[in-house]
CSV table of C-alpha atoms and ligand atoms in Angstrom, one decimal:
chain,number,residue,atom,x,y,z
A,1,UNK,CA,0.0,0.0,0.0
A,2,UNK,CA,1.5,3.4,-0.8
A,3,UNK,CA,0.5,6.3,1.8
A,4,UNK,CA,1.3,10.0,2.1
A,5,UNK,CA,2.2,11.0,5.5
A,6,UNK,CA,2.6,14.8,6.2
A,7,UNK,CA,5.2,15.1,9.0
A,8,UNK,CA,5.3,17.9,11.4
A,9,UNK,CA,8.3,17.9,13.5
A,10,UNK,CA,7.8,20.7,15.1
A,11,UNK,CA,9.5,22.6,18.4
A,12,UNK,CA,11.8,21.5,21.0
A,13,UNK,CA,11.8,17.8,21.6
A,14,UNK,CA,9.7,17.3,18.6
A,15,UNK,CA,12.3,16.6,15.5
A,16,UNK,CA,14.2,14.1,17.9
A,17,UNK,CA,10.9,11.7,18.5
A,18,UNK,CA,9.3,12.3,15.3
A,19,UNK,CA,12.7,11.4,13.8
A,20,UNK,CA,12.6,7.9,15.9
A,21,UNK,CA,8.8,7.6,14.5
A,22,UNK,CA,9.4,7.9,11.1
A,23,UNK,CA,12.4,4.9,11.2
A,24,UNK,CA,10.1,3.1,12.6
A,25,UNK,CA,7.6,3.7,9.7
A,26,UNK,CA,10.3,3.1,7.5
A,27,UNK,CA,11.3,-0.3,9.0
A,28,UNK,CA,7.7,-1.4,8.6
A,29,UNK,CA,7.3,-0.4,5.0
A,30,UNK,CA,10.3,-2.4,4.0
A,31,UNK,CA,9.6,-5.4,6.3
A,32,UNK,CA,5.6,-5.2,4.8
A,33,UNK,CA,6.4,-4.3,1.5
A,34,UNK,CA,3.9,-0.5,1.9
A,35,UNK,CA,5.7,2.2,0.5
A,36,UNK,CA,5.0,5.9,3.0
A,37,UNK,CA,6.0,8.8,1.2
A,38,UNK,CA,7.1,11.3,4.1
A,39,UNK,CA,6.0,14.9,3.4
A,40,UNK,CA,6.9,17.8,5.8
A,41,UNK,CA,4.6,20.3,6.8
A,42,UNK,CA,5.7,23.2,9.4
A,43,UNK,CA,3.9,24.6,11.8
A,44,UNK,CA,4.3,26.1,14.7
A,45,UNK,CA,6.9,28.1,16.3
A,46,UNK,CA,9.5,27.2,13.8
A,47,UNK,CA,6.2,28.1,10.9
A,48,UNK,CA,6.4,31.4,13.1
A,49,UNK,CA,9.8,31.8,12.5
A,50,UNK,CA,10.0,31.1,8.8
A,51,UNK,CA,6.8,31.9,7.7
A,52,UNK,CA,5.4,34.5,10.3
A,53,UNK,CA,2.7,32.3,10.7
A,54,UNK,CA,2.0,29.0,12.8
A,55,UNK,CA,0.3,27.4,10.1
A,56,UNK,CA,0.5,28.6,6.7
A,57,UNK,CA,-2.2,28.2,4.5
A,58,UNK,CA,-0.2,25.8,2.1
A,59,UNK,CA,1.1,24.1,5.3
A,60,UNK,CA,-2.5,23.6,6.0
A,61,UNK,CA,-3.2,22.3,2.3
A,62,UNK,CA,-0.4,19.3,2.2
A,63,UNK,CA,-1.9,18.3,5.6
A,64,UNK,CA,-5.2,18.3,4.0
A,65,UNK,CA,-3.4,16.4,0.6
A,66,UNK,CA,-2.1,13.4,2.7
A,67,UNK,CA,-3.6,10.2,3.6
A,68,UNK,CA,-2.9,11.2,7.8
A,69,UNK,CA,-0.9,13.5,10.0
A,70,UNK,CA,2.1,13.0,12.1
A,71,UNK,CA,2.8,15.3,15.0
A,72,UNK,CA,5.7,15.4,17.8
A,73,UNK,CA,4.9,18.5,19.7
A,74,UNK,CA,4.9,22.3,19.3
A,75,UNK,CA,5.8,25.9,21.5
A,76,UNK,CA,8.4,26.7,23.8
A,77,UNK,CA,9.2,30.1,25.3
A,78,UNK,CA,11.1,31.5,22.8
A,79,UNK,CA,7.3,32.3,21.8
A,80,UNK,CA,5.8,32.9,24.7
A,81,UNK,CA,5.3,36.6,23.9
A,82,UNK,CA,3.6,36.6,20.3
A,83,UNK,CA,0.4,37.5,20.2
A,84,UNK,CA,-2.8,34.7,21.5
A,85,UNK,CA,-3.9,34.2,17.7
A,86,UNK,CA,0.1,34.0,16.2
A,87,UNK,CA,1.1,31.6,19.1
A,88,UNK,CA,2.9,27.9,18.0
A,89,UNK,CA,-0.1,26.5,19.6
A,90,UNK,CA,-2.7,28.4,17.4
A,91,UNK,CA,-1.2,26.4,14.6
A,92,UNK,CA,-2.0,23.4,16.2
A,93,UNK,CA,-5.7,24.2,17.0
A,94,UNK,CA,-6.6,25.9,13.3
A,95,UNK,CA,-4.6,22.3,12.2
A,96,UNK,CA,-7.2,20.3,13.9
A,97,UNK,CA,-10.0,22.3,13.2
A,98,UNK,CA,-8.9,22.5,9.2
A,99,UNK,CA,-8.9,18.4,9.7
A,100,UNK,CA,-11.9,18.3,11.3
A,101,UNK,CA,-10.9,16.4,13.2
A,102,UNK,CA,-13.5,16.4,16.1
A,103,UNK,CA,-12.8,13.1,17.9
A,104,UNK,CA,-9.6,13.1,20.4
A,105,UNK,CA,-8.7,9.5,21.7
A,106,UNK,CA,-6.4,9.0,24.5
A,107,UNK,CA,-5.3,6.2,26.2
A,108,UNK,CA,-4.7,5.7,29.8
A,109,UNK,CA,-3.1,2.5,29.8
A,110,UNK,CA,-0.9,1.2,32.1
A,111,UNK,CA,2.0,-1.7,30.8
A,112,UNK,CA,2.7,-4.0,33.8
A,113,UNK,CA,6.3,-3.7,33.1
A,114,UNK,CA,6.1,-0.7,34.2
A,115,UNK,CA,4.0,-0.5,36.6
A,116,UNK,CA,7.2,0.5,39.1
A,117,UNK,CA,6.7,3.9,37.4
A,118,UNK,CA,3.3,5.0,38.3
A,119,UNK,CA,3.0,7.2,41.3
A,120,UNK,CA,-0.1,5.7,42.9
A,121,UNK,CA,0.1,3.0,45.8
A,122,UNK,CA,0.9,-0.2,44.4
A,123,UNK,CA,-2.5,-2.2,45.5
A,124,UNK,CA,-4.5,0.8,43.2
A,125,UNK,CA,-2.4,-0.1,40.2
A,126,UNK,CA,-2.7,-3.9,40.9
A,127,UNK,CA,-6.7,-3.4,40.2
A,128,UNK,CA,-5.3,-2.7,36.5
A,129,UNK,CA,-5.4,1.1,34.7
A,130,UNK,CA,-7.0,0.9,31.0
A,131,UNK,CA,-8.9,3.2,30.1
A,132,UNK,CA,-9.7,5.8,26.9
A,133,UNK,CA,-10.3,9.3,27.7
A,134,UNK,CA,-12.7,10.0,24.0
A,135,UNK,CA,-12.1,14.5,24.3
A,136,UNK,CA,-13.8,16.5,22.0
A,137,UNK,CA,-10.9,18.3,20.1
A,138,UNK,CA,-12.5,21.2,17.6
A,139,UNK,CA,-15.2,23.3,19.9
A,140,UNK,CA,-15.7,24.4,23.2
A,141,UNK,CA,-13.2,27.2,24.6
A,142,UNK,CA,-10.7,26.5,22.7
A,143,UNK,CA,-12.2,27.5,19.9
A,144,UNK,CA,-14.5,30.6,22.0
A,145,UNK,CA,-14.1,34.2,21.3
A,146,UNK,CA,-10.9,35.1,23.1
A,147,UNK,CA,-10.7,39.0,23.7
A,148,UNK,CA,-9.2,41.4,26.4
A,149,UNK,CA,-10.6,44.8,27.0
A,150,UNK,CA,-10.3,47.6,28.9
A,151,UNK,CA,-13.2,48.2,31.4
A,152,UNK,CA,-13.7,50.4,34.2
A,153,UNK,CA,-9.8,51.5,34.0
A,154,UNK,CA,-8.4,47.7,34.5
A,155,UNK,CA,-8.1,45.1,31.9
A,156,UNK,CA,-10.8,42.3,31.5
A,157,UNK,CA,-10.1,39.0,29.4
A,158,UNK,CA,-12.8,37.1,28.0
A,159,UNK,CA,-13.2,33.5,26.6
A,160,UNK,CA,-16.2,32.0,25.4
A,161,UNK,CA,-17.2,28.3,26.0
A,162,UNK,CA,-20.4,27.1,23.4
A,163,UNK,CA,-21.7,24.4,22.5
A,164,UNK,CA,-24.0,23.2,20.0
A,165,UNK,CA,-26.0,19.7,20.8
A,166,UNK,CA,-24.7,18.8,17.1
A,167,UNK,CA,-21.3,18.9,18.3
A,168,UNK,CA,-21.7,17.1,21.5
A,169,UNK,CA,-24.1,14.6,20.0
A,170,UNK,CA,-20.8,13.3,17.4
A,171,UNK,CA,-18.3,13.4,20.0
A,172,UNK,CA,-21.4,11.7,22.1
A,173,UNK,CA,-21.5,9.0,20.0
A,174,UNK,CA,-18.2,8.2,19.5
A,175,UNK,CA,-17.9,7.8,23.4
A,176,UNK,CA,-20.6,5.2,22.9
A,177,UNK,CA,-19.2,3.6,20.0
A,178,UNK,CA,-15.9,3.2,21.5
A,179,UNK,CA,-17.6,2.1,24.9
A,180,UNK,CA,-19.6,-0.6,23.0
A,181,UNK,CA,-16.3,-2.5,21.6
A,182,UNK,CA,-14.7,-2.9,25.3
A,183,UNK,CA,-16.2,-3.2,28.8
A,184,UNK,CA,-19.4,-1.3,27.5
A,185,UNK,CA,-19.3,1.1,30.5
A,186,UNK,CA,-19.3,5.3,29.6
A,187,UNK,CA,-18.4,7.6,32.1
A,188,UNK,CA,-19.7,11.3,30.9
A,189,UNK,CA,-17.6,13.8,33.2
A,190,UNK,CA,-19.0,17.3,32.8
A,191,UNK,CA,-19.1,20.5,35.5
A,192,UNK,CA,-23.4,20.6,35.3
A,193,UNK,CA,-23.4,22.0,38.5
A,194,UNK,CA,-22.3,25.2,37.3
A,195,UNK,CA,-22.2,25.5,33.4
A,196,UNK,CA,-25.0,25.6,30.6
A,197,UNK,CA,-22.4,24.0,28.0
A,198,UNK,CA,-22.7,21.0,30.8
A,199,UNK,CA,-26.1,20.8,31.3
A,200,UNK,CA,-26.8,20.2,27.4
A,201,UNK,CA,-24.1,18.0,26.9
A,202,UNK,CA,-25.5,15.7,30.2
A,203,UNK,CA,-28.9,16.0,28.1
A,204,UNK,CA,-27.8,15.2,24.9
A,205,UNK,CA,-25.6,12.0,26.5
A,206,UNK,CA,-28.8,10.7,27.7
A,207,UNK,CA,-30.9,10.8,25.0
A,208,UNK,CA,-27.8,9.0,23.2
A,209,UNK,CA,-28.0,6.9,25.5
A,210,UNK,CA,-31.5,5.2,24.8
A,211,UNK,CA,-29.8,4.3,20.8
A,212,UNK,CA,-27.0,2.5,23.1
A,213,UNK,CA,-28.9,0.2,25.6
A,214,UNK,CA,-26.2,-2.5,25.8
A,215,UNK,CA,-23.7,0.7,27.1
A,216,UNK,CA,-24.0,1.7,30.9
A,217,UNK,CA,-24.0,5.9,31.3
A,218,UNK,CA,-22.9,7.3,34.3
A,219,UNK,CA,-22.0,11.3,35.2
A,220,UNK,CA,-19.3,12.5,36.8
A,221,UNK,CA,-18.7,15.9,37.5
A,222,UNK,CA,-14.9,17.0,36.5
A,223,UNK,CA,-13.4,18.1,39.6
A,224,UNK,CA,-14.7,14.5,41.5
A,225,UNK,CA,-13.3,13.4,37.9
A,226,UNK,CA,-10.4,14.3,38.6
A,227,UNK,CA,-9.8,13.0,42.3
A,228,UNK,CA,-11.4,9.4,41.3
A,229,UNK,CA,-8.7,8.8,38.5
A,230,UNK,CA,-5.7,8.8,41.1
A,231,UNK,CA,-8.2,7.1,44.0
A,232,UNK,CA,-9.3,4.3,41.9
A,233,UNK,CA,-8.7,4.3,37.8
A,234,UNK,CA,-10.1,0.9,37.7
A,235,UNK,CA,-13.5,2.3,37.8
A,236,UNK,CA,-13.1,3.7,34.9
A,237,UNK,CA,-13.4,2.4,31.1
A,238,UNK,CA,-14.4,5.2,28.7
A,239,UNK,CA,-14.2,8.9,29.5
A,240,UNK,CA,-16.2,11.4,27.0
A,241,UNK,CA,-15.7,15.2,28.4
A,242,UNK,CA,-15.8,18.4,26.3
A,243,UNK,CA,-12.2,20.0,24.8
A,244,UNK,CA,-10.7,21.7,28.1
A,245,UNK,CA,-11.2,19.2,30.5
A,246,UNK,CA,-10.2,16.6,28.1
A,247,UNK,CA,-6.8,18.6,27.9
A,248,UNK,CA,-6.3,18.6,31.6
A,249,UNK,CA,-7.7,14.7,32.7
A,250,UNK,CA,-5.7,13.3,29.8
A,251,UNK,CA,-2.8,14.6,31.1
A,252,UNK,CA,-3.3,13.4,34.7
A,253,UNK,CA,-4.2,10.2,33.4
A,254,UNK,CA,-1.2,9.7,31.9
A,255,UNK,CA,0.6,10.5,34.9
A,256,UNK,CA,-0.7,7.6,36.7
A,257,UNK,CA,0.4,5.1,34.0
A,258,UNK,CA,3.8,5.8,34.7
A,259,UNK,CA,4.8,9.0,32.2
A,260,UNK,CA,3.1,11.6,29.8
A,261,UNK,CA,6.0,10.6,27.3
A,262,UNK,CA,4.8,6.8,26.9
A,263,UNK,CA,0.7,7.9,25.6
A,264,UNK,CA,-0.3,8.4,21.7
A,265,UNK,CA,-3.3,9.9,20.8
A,266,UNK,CA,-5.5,9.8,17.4
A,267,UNK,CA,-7.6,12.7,16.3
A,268,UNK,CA,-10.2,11.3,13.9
A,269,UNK,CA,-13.2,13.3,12.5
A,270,UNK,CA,-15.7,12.1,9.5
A,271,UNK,CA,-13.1,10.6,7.4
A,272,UNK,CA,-9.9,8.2,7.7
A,273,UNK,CA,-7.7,10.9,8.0
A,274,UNK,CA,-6.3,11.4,10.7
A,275,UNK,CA,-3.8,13.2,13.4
A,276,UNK,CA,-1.5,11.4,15.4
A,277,UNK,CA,0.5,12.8,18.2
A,278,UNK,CA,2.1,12.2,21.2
A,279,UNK,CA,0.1,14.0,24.4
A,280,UNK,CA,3.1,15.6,26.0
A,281,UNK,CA,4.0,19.0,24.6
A,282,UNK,CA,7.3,20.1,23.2
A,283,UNK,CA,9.6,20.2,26.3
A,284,UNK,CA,12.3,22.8,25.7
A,285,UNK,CA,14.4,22.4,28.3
A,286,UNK,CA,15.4,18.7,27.3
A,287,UNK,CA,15.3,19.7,23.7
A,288,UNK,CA,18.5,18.5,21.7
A,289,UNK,CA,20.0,16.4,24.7
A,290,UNK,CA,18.5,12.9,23.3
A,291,UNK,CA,16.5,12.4,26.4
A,292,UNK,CA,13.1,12.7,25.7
A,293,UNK,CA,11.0,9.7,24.8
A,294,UNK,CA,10.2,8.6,21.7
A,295,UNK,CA,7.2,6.0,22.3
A,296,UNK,CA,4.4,8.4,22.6
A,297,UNK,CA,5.1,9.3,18.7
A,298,UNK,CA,6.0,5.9,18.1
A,299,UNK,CA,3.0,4.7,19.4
A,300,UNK,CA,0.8,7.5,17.9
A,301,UNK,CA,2.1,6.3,14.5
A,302,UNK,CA,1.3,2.4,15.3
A,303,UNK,CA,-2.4,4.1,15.9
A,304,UNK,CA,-2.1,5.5,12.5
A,305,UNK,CA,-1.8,2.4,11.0
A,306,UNK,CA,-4.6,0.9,12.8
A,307,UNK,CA,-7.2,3.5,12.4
A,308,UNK,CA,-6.4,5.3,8.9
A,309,UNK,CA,-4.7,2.9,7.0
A,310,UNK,CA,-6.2,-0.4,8.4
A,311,UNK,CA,-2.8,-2.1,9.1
A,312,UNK,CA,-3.7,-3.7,12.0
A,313,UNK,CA,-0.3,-6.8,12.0
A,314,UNK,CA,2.1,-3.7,11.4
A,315,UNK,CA,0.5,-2.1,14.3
A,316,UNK,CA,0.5,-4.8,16.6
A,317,UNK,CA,4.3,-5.8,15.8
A,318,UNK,CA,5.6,-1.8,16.6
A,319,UNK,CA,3.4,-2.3,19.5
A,320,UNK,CA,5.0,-5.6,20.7
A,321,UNK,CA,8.6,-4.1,19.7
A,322,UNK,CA,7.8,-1.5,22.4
A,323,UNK,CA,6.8,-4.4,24.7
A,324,UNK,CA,9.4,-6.4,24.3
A,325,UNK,CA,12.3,-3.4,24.8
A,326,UNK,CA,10.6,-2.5,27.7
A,327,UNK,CA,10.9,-6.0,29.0
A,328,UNK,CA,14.3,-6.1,28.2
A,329,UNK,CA,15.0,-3.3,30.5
A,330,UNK,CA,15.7,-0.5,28.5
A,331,UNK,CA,14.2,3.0,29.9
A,332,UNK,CA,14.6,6.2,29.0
A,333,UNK,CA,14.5,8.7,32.1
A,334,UNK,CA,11.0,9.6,32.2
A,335,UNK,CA,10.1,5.9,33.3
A,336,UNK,CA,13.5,5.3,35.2
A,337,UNK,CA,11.6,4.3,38.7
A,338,UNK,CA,14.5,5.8,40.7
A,339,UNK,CA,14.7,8.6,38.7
A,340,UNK,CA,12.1,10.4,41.1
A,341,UNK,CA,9.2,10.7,38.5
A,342,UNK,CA,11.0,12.5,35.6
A,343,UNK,CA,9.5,13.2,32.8
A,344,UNK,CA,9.7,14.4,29.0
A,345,UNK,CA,9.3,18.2,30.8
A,346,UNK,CA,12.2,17.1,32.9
A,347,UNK,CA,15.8,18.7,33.4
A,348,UNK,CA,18.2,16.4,31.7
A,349,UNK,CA,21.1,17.9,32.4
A,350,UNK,CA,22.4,14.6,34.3
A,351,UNK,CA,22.5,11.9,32.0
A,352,UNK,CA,24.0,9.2,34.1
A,353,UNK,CA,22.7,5.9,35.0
A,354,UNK,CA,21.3,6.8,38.4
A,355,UNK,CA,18.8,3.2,38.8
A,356,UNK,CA,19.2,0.9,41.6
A,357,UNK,CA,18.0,-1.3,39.8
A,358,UNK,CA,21.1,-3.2,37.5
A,359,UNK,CA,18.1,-4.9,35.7
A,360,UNK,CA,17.6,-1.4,33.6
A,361,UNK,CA,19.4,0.2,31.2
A,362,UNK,CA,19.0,3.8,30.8
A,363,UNK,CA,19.2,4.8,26.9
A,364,UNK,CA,18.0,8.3,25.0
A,365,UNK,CA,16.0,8.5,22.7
A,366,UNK,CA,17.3,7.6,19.7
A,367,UNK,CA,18.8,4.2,21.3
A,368,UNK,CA,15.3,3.7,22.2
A,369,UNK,CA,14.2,4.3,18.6
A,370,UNK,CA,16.8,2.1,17.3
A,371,UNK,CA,15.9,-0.6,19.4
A,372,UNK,CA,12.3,-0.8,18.8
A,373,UNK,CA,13.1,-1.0,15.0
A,374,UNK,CA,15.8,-3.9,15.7
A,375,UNK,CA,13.0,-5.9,17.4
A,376,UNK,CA,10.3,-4.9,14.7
A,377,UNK,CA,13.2,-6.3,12.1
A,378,UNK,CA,14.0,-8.8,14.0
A,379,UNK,CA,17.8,-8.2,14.7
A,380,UNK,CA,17.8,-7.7,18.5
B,401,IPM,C1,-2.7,18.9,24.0
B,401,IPM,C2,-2.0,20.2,24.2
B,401,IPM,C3,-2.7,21.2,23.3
B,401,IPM,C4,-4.1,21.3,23.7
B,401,IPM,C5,-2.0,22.6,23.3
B,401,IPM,C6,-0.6,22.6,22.9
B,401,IPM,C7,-2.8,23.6,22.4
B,401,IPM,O1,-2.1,20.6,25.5
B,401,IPM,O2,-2.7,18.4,22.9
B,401,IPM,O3,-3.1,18.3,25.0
B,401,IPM,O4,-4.5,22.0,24.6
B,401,IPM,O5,-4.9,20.6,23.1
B,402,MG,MG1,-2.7,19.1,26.8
């Protein structure tokens, strides 16, 4: 099968694990015979840099020629002061809402190997962590009127969260959907207590649920949300939440299955193209050391394969190459269990083997690439 890929490496941290990615691509066309054409794109604070904008229109275009999207990660402070609308992470938003690309799905798995790494007590990971935070990616406030005004001599800032029942009936419905294929259970986590936007997407989630009998519905409100995801993840199979609190859950979530730098994430809207990226951002202040993590990419593009380009054997052998260098001890320092919970926003200014455990070998990231390709070609 031949596929064009548009590639967006991005800021800081992001050419190193795209880089690893895209062997691994590579390794998997030759050793299944596909051929991926690799087509960069730019965006963000490098796009600002060349282009003055974080996502050129033509940028936009390719994106919109290819067959999917691979991201690493995009920002750092070197933009920090650019205006809201010209920021590195404005690209990324008027990316996914070009895309359309309305359906955000992020695991919160946890790999026994390393289970050493998460930070909750070791009897609440032993009741298992596997769950799929479904966030809708393309409306809320995110994608609000954002304005600052003056008002009564001080300065006021505004951002405006809507919702339409359209919008949360698609997102809805993939919530159900993916609910249906595992343990059938949906957990709806919305603030309805307080916010309209809540109270009609709790509304529209129930009449859903009446087309989706075999599914079971519960409500959550976000802040409980949040506490019952380090008290006991088990609980939980499929989360469906509107754009911001996505953002934040998926990130604590991640946290408990060891590090933000091991979770992929597809963005999928009405057709098979998608966006694939890593959850963590771009990490800066590891940037160009070799320490950051490459599975998160390396996983987003084994989700690629399974949901645009319906390779499901080539997705399952990258994913059992990460397996199997995991179990073979190799870590980079994010999931280093003495390396007091570092992760891909970490200083990496010490590079040393600091593990008590002689069992684990501490690599960077591209040894970690390298070795996932090995396995996937069978040379390890
Ligand atoms: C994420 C990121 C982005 C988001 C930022 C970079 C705009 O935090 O993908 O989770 O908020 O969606
Ligand atoms: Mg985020």
């Amino acid at each position: 099968m031949e596929k064009k890929i548009a590639v967006i490496r991005g800021d800081g941290i992001g050419p190193e694990i795209v880089g690893e990615a895209m062997k691994v691509l590579t390794a998997i066309a030759g050793k299944y015979s596909h051929k991926f054409i690799f087509e960069d794109v730019d965006m963000g604070g490098c796009a600002i840099d060349k282009w003055g904008d974080p996502l050129p229109e033509h940028m936009l275009k390719k994106c919109l020629e290819s067959d999917s999207v691979l991201l690493g990660a995009v920002g750092g402070k070197k933009w920090d002061s650019v205006p809201g609308d010209k920021r590195p992470e404005k690209g990324l938003l008027r990316l996914r809402a070009g895309m359309e690309v309305y359906s955000n799905n992020r695991p919160a798995k946890i790999w026994d190997v390393l289970s050493e790494a998460s930070p909750l007590k070791r009897e609440t990971v032993k009741k298992g962590i596997d769950f799929i935070i479904v966030r809708e990616l393309i409306g809320g406030i995110y994608f609000g009127e954002h304005k600052t005004v003056d008002e009564n001599g001080e300065k006021k800032a505004v951002d405006v969260l809507s919702y339409t029942e359209s919008e949360i009936r698609r997102i809805g419905k993939i919530g159900f959907e993916t609910a249906r294929k595992r343990r059938k259970k949906l957990c709806s986590v919305e603030k309805s207590n307080v916010l309209d936007s809540s109270r009609l997407w709790k509304s529209v989630m129930h009449s859903l649920a009446e087309e989706y009998p075999d599914v079971e519905l519960s409500d959550m409100l976000v802040d409980n949300c949040a506490m019952q995801i380090v008290k006991d993840p088990s609980q939980f199979d499929v989360i469906v939440t509107e754009n911001m609190f996505g953002d934040i859950l998926s990130d604590e979530a991640s946290m408990i299955t060891g590090s933000i730098g091991m979770i992929p994430s597809s963005s999928l809207g009405a057709t098979s193209r998608g966006l694939y990226e890593p959850i963590h951002g771009s990490a800066p202040d590891i940037a160009g050391t070799d320490a950051a993590n490459p599975i998160g990419t390396i996983l987003s593009a084994a989700m690629m394969l399974r949901y645009s380009f319906d390779m499901e054997r080539e997705a399952d052998d990258i994913e059992c190459a990460v397996g199997r260098v995991l179990e073979a001890g190799y870590r980079t320092r994010d999931i280093m269990p003495t390396s007091g919970g570092m992760n891909n926003t970490s200083d990496a200014s010490d590079n040393s083997e600091n593990s008590a455990n002689s069992s684990l070998h501490l690599v960077g990231c591209r040894k970690m690439g390298e070795l996932i390709v090995s396995e996937i070609l069978g040379a390890r």
